Amino acid sequence: MTRSQTEPLRAVTAAERAALAWLSKASSARVDRVRRATALLVVADGGSFAAAARQAGLRSGPAVAGVVRRFNQRGLGAVAIAPGRGRRATYGPAERARIVAVAQRPPERKADGTGSWSLSTLERRLRREGLARLGATTIRRVLADAGASYQKTRSWCPTGTAERKRKGGVVRVVDPATEQKRA
């Protein structure tokens, strides 16, 4: 038994129909947009929501009903993704700042078991400090966003700086044009 279509599709203009037809056949368009355009065309041609879902590759008739409702409200903007999609950030600015601060401090040789940070040693240290679900990939992304890059021979260091061995000892060299090069 099918449910009735509570909100039928409004009249589709010739320009909207042409845009939907082009989008439903576009091989370079996103798949989700092509599916929504196809479903709208099937409903515009008199098909049911369930038939439109089957033909467009959507999950169900109610999914098509949502697309139709958005199309009635926004027009062709309904084919795009609705706002607010995507995963929420797990760690806020305070936690991200904490990750960067720990990475900028030298490790404690006895407690951390190393003289330089790696992603795995940073992960262990931060988990001990209360960020229990933190992973190495998240640490890498946070540090990259903060402007640091991983050096094979040295630990994490700010981009544009290098430590050079000189006769007088180790010297930190800073490139003044780092921000210009980054852009």
PDB file of C-alpha atoms in Angstrom:
ATOM      1  CA  MET A   1       0.000   0.000   0.000  1.00  0.00           C
ATOM      2  CA  THR A   2       1.500   3.327  -1.035  1.00  0.00           C
ATOM      3  CA  ARG A   3       1.099   6.575   0.803  1.00  0.00           C
ATOM      4  CA  SER A   4      -0.500   9.487  -0.974  1.00  0.00           C
ATOM      5  CA  GLN A   5       1.676  12.298  -2.214  1.00  0.00           C
ATOM      6  CA  THR A   6       0.977  14.961   0.385  1.00  0.00           C
ATOM      7  CA  GLU A   7       2.732  17.772  -1.476  1.00  0.00           C
ATOM      8  CA  PRO A   8       2.527  17.431  -5.253  1.00  0.00           C
ATOM      9  CA  LEU A   9       5.136  18.940  -7.537  1.00  0.00           C
ATOM     10  CA  ARG A  10       4.340  22.474  -8.660  1.00  0.00           C
ATOM     11  CA  ALA A  11       4.291  23.323 -12.358  1.00  0.00           C
ATOM     12  CA  VAL A  12       7.797  23.114 -13.781  1.00  0.00           C
ATOM     13  CA  THR A  13       8.778  25.921 -16.163  1.00  0.00           C
ATOM     14  CA  ALA A  14      10.390  25.196 -19.516  1.00  0.00           C
ATOM     15  CA  ALA A  15      13.718  26.633 -18.325  1.00  0.00           C
ATOM     16  CA  GLU A  16      13.647  24.483 -15.179  1.00  0.00           C
ATOM     17  CA  ARG A  17      12.760  21.383 -17.195  1.00  0.00           C
ATOM     18  CA  ALA A  18      15.636  22.054 -19.604  1.00  0.00           C
ATOM     19  CA  ALA A  19      18.073  22.538 -16.715  1.00  0.00           C
ATOM     20  CA  LEU A  20      16.872  19.339 -15.016  1.00  0.00           C
ATOM     21  CA  ALA A  21      17.095  17.386 -18.277  1.00  0.00           C
ATOM     22  CA  TRP A  22      20.657  18.636 -18.886  1.00  0.00           C
ATOM     23  CA  LEU A  23      21.675  17.824 -15.308  1.00  0.00           C
ATOM     24  CA  SER A  24      20.124  14.344 -15.378  1.00  0.00           C
ATOM     25  CA  LYS A  25      22.311  13.456 -18.399  1.00  0.00           C
ATOM     26  CA  ALA A  26      25.487  15.260 -17.325  1.00  0.00           C
ATOM     27  CA  SER A  27      28.331  12.794 -16.835  1.00  0.00           C
ATOM     28  CA  SER A  28      30.509  15.373 -15.081  1.00  0.00           C
ATOM     29  CA  ALA A  29      27.912  16.353 -12.456  1.00  0.00           C
ATOM     30  CA  ARG A  30      27.794  14.927  -8.955  1.00  0.00           C
ATOM     31  CA  VAL A  31      25.838  11.684  -8.734  1.00  0.00           C
ATOM     32  CA  ASP A  32      23.518  12.906  -5.975  1.00  0.00           C
ATOM     33  CA  ARG A  33      22.509  15.949  -8.045  1.00  0.00           C
ATOM     34  CA  VAL A  34      21.901  13.795 -11.124  1.00  0.00           C
ATOM     35  CA  ARG A  35      19.672  11.497  -9.051  1.00  0.00           C
ATOM     36  CA  ARG A  36      17.625  14.394  -7.660  1.00  0.00           C
ATOM     37  CA  ALA A  37      17.193  15.909 -11.128  1.00  0.00           C
ATOM     38  CA  THR A  38      16.122  12.532 -12.551  1.00  0.00           C
ATOM     39  CA  ALA A  39      13.596  12.032  -9.752  1.00  0.00           C
ATOM     40  CA  LEU A  40      12.131  15.490 -10.314  1.00  0.00           C
ATOM     41  CA  LEU A  41      11.776  14.838 -14.060  1.00  0.00           C
ATOM     42  CA  VAL A  42       9.990  11.527 -13.452  1.00  0.00           C
ATOM     43  CA  VAL A  43       7.543  13.210 -11.049  1.00  0.00           C
ATOM     44  CA  ALA A  44       7.074  16.117 -13.479  1.00  0.00           C
ATOM     45  CA  ASP A  45       6.147  13.590 -16.197  1.00  0.00           C
ATOM     46  CA  GLY A  46       3.421  12.166 -13.948  1.00  0.00           C
ATOM     47  CA  GLY A  47       5.257   9.323 -12.229  1.00  0.00           C
ATOM     48  CA  SER A  48       4.752   8.403  -8.593  1.00  0.00           C
ATOM     49  CA  PHE A  49       7.306   9.143  -5.895  1.00  0.00           C
ATOM     50  CA  ALA A  50       8.122   5.429  -5.594  1.00  0.00           C
ATOM     51  CA  ALA A  51       8.649   5.086  -9.354  1.00  0.00           C
ATOM     52  CA  ALA A  52      10.841   8.191  -9.348  1.00  0.00           C
ATOM     53  CA  ALA A  53      12.907   6.748  -6.495  1.00  0.00           C
ATOM     54  CA  ARG A  54      13.418   3.466  -8.361  1.00  0.00           C
ATOM     55  CA  GLN A  55      14.366   5.174 -11.623  1.00  0.00           C
ATOM     56  CA  ALA A  56      16.680   7.732  -9.994  1.00  0.00           C
ATOM     57  CA  GLY A  57      18.358   5.277  -7.627  1.00  0.00           C
ATOM     58  CA  LEU A  58      17.103   6.934  -4.443  1.00  0.00           C
ATOM     59  CA  ARG A  59      16.150   4.924  -1.369  1.00  0.00           C
ATOM     60  CA  SER A  60      12.405   5.480  -1.174  1.00  0.00           C
ATOM     61  CA  GLY A  61       9.384   7.528  -2.098  1.00  0.00           C
ATOM     62  CA  PRO A  62       9.678   9.730   1.014  1.00  0.00           C
ATOM     63  CA  ALA A  63      13.184  10.703  -0.128  1.00  0.00           C
ATOM     64  CA  VAL A  64      11.671  11.930  -3.389  1.00  0.00           C
ATOM     65  CA  ALA A  65       8.958  13.717  -1.399  1.00  0.00           C
ATOM     66  CA  GLY A  66      11.675  15.683   0.379  1.00  0.00           C
ATOM     67  CA  VAL A  67      13.265  16.670  -2.934  1.00  0.00           C
ATOM     68  CA  VAL A  68       9.868  17.705  -4.296  1.00  0.00           C
ATOM     69  CA  ARG A  69       9.135  19.770  -1.187  1.00  0.00           C
ATOM     70  CA  ARG A  70      12.499  21.555  -1.482  1.00  0.00           C
ATOM     71  CA  PHE A  71      11.946  22.088  -5.225  1.00  0.00           C
ATOM     72  CA  ASN A  72       8.558  23.668  -4.544  1.00  0.00           C
ATOM     73  CA  GLN A  73      10.221  26.049  -2.061  1.00  0.00           C
ATOM     74  CA  ARG A  74      13.584  26.816  -3.692  1.00  0.00           C
ATOM     75  CA  GLY A  75      13.357  25.824  -7.344  1.00  0.00           C
ATOM     76  CA  LEU A  76      16.536  24.411  -8.889  1.00  0.00           C
ATOM     77  CA  GLY A  77      18.414  25.008  -5.643  1.00  0.00           C
ATOM     78  CA  ALA A  78      16.746  21.845  -4.338  1.00  0.00           C
ATOM     79  CA  VAL A  79      19.070  19.751  -6.483  1.00  0.00           C
ATOM     80  CA  ALA A  80      22.092  20.943  -4.461  1.00  0.00           C
ATOM     81  CA  ILE A  81      22.934  19.519  -1.062  1.00  0.00           C
ATOM     82  CA  ALA A  82      20.879  20.879   1.800  1.00  0.00           C
ATOM     83  CA  PRO A  83      22.809  23.045   4.293  1.00  0.00           C
ATOM     84  CA  GLY A  84      24.090  21.579   7.535  1.00  0.00           C
ATOM     85  CA  ARG A  85      25.339  18.304   6.126  1.00  0.00           C
ATOM     86  CA  GLY A  86      28.590  16.714   7.196  1.00  0.00           C
ATOM     87  CA  ARG A  87      30.154  15.596  10.390  1.00  0.00           C
ATOM     88  CA  ARG A  88      30.536  18.049  13.228  1.00  0.00           C
ATOM     89  CA  ALA A  89      34.063  18.823  14.380  1.00  0.00           C
ATOM     90  CA  THR A  90      35.070  16.499  17.209  1.00  0.00           C
ATOM     91  CA  TYR A  91      37.675  18.831  18.661  1.00  0.00           C
ATOM     92  CA  GLY A  92      37.059  22.540  19.121  1.00  0.00           C
ATOM     93  CA  PRO A  93      39.526  25.427  19.086  1.00  0.00           C
ATOM     94  CA  ALA A  94      40.623  24.805  22.684  1.00  0.00           C
ATOM     95  CA  GLU A  95      41.558  21.166  22.041  1.00  0.00           C
ATOM     96  CA  ARG A  96      43.267  22.069  18.762  1.00  0.00           C
ATOM     97  CA  ALA A  97      45.339  24.734  20.516  1.00  0.00           C
ATOM     98  CA  ARG A  98      46.243  22.174  23.171  1.00  0.00           C
ATOM     99  CA  ILE A  99      47.447  19.718  20.493  1.00  0.00           C
ATOM    100  CA  VAL A 100      49.641  22.400  18.901  1.00  0.00           C
ATOM    101  CA  ALA A 101      51.018  23.481  22.283  1.00  0.00           C
ATOM    102  CA  VAL A 102      52.033  19.927  23.211  1.00  0.00           C
ATOM    103  CA  ALA A 103      53.670  19.427  19.804  1.00  0.00           C
ATOM    104  CA  GLN A 104      55.693  22.623  20.237  1.00  0.00           C
ATOM    105  CA  ARG A 105      57.113  21.518  23.602  1.00  0.00           C
ATOM    106  CA  PRO A 106      60.007  19.084  23.542  1.00  0.00           C
ATOM    107  CA  PRO A 107      59.077  15.585  24.741  1.00  0.00           C
ATOM    108  CA  GLU A 108      60.091  14.393  28.186  1.00  0.00           C
ATOM    109  CA  ARG A 109      62.638  11.681  27.475  1.00  0.00           C
ATOM    110  CA  LYS A 110      61.702   9.414  30.383  1.00  0.00           C
ATOM    111  CA  ALA A 111      57.926   9.866  30.308  1.00  0.00           C
ATOM    112  CA  ASP A 112      57.520   9.834  26.515  1.00  0.00           C
ATOM    113  CA  GLY A 113      60.403   7.501  25.728  1.00  0.00           C
ATOM    114  CA  THR A 114      61.721   9.656  22.894  1.00  0.00           C
ATOM    115  CA  GLY A 115      63.811  12.715  22.148  1.00  0.00           C
ATOM    116  CA  SER A 116      61.630  13.928  19.256  1.00  0.00           C
ATOM    117  CA  TRP A 117      57.929  13.805  18.493  1.00  0.00           C
ATOM    118  CA  SER A 118      56.367  11.447  16.011  1.00  0.00           C
ATOM    119  CA  LEU A 119      52.652  11.193  15.380  1.00  0.00           C
ATOM    120  CA  SER A 120      52.376   8.029  17.451  1.00  0.00           C
ATOM    121  CA  THR A 121      54.310   9.455  20.416  1.00  0.00           C
ATOM    122  CA  LEU A 122      52.236  12.651  20.265  1.00  0.00           C
ATOM    123  CA  GLU A 123      49.103  10.513  20.165  1.00  0.00           C
ATOM    124  CA  ARG A 124      50.151   8.561  23.282  1.00  0.00           C
ATOM    125  CA  ARG A 125      51.037  11.748  25.167  1.00  0.00           C
ATOM    126  CA  LEU A 126      47.784  13.532  24.266  1.00  0.00           C
ATOM    127  CA  ARG A 127      45.731  10.470  25.195  1.00  0.00           C
ATOM    128  CA  ARG A 128      47.391  10.426  28.602  1.00  0.00           C
ATOM    129  CA  GLU A 129      46.494  14.109  28.966  1.00  0.00           C
ATOM    130  CA  GLY A 130      42.786  13.517  28.426  1.00  0.00           C
ATOM    131  CA  LEU A 131      42.107  13.437  24.668  1.00  0.00           C
ATOM    132  CA  ALA A 132      41.211   9.751  24.768  1.00  0.00           C
ATOM    133  CA  ARG A 133      39.809   9.322  21.264  1.00  0.00           C
ATOM    134  CA  LEU A 134      42.450  11.327  19.421  1.00  0.00           C
ATOM    135  CA  GLY A 135      44.184   9.670  16.474  1.00  0.00           C
ATOM    136  CA  ALA A 136      47.379  10.281  14.538  1.00  0.00           C
ATOM    137  CA  THR A 137      45.520  11.487  11.444  1.00  0.00           C
ATOM    138  CA  THR A 138      43.710  14.143  13.452  1.00  0.00           C
ATOM    139  CA  ILE A 139      46.993  15.280  14.977  1.00  0.00           C
ATOM    140  CA  ARG A 140      48.560  15.533  11.521  1.00  0.00           C
ATOM    141  CA  ARG A 141      45.642  17.613  10.220  1.00  0.00           C
ATOM    142  CA  VAL A 142      45.623  19.930  13.235  1.00  0.00           C
ATOM    143  CA  LEU A 143      49.364  20.533  12.992  1.00  0.00           C
ATOM    144  CA  ALA A 144      49.173  21.107   9.232  1.00  0.00           C
ATOM    145  CA  ASP A 145      46.344  23.618   9.743  1.00  0.00           C
ATOM    146  CA  ALA A 146      48.538  25.379  12.311  1.00  0.00           C
ATOM    147  CA  GLY A 147      51.297  25.737   9.718  1.00  0.00           C
ATOM    148  CA  ALA A 148      53.652  22.968  10.796  1.00  0.00           C
ATOM    149  CA  SER A 149      55.094  20.280   8.551  1.00  0.00           C
ATOM    150  CA  TYR A 150      56.646  16.957   9.452  1.00  0.00           C
ATOM    151  CA  GLN A 151      60.363  16.740   8.741  1.00  0.00           C
ATOM    152  CA  LYS A 152      61.912  13.283   8.374  1.00  0.00           C
ATOM    153  CA  THR A 153      65.054  14.093  10.316  1.00  0.00           C
ATOM    154  CA  ARG A 154      63.455  16.443  12.818  1.00  0.00           C
ATOM    155  CA  SER A 155      60.160  16.344  14.559  1.00  0.00           C
ATOM    156  CA  TRP A 156      57.278  18.685  13.847  1.00  0.00           C
ATOM    157  CA  CYS A 157      58.517  22.197  13.231  1.00  0.00           C
ATOM    158  CA  PRO A 158      56.918  25.390  11.970  1.00  0.00           C
ATOM    159  CA  THR A 159      57.066  25.763   8.202  1.00  0.00           C
ATOM    160  CA  GLY A 160      59.769  28.174   7.083  1.00  0.00           C
ATOM    161  CA  THR A 161      62.207  27.335   9.860  1.00  0.00           C
ATOM    162  CA  ALA A 162      65.201  25.034   9.770  1.00  0.00           C
ATOM    163  CA  GLU A 163      67.839  23.984  12.243  1.00  0.00           C
ATOM    164  CA  ARG A 164      71.345  24.118  10.778  1.00  0.00           C
ATOM    165  CA  LYS A 165      74.555  22.741  12.245  1.00  0.00           C
ATOM    166  CA  ARG A 166      77.260  25.371  12.408  1.00  0.00           C
ATOM    167  CA  LYS A 167      80.697  25.393  13.984  1.00  0.00           C
ATOM    168  CA  GLY A 168      79.273  27.377  16.866  1.00  0.00           C
ATOM    169  CA  GLY A 169      76.414  24.906  17.391  1.00  0.00           C
ATOM    170  CA  VAL A 170      72.853  24.436  16.113  1.00  0.00           C
ATOM    171  CA  VAL A 171      71.270  27.591  14.665  1.00  0.00           C
ATOM    172  CA  ARG A 172      67.596  28.095  13.842  1.00  0.00           C
ATOM    173  CA  VAL A 173      67.146  29.788  10.447  1.00  0.00           C
ATOM    174  CA  VAL A 174      63.829  31.479   9.642  1.00  0.00           C
ATOM    175  CA  ASP A 175      62.671  32.259   6.105  1.00  0.00           C
ATOM    176  CA  PRO A 176      61.026  35.722   6.176  1.00  0.00           C
ATOM    177  CA  ALA A 177      59.049  35.044   2.978  1.00  0.00           C
ATOM    178  CA  THR A 178      57.238  31.947   4.279  1.00  0.00           C
ATOM    179  CA  GLU A 179      53.760  33.486   4.237  1.00  0.00           C
ATOM    180  CA  GLN A 180      54.242  34.803   0.690  1.00  0.00           C
ATOM    181  CA  LYS A 181      55.395  31.402  -0.536  1.00  0.00           C
ATOM    182  CA  ARG A 182      52.497  29.647   1.192  1.00  0.00           C
ATOM    183  CA  ALA A 183      49.917  31.800  -0.651  1.00  0.00           C
TER     184      ALA A 183
END
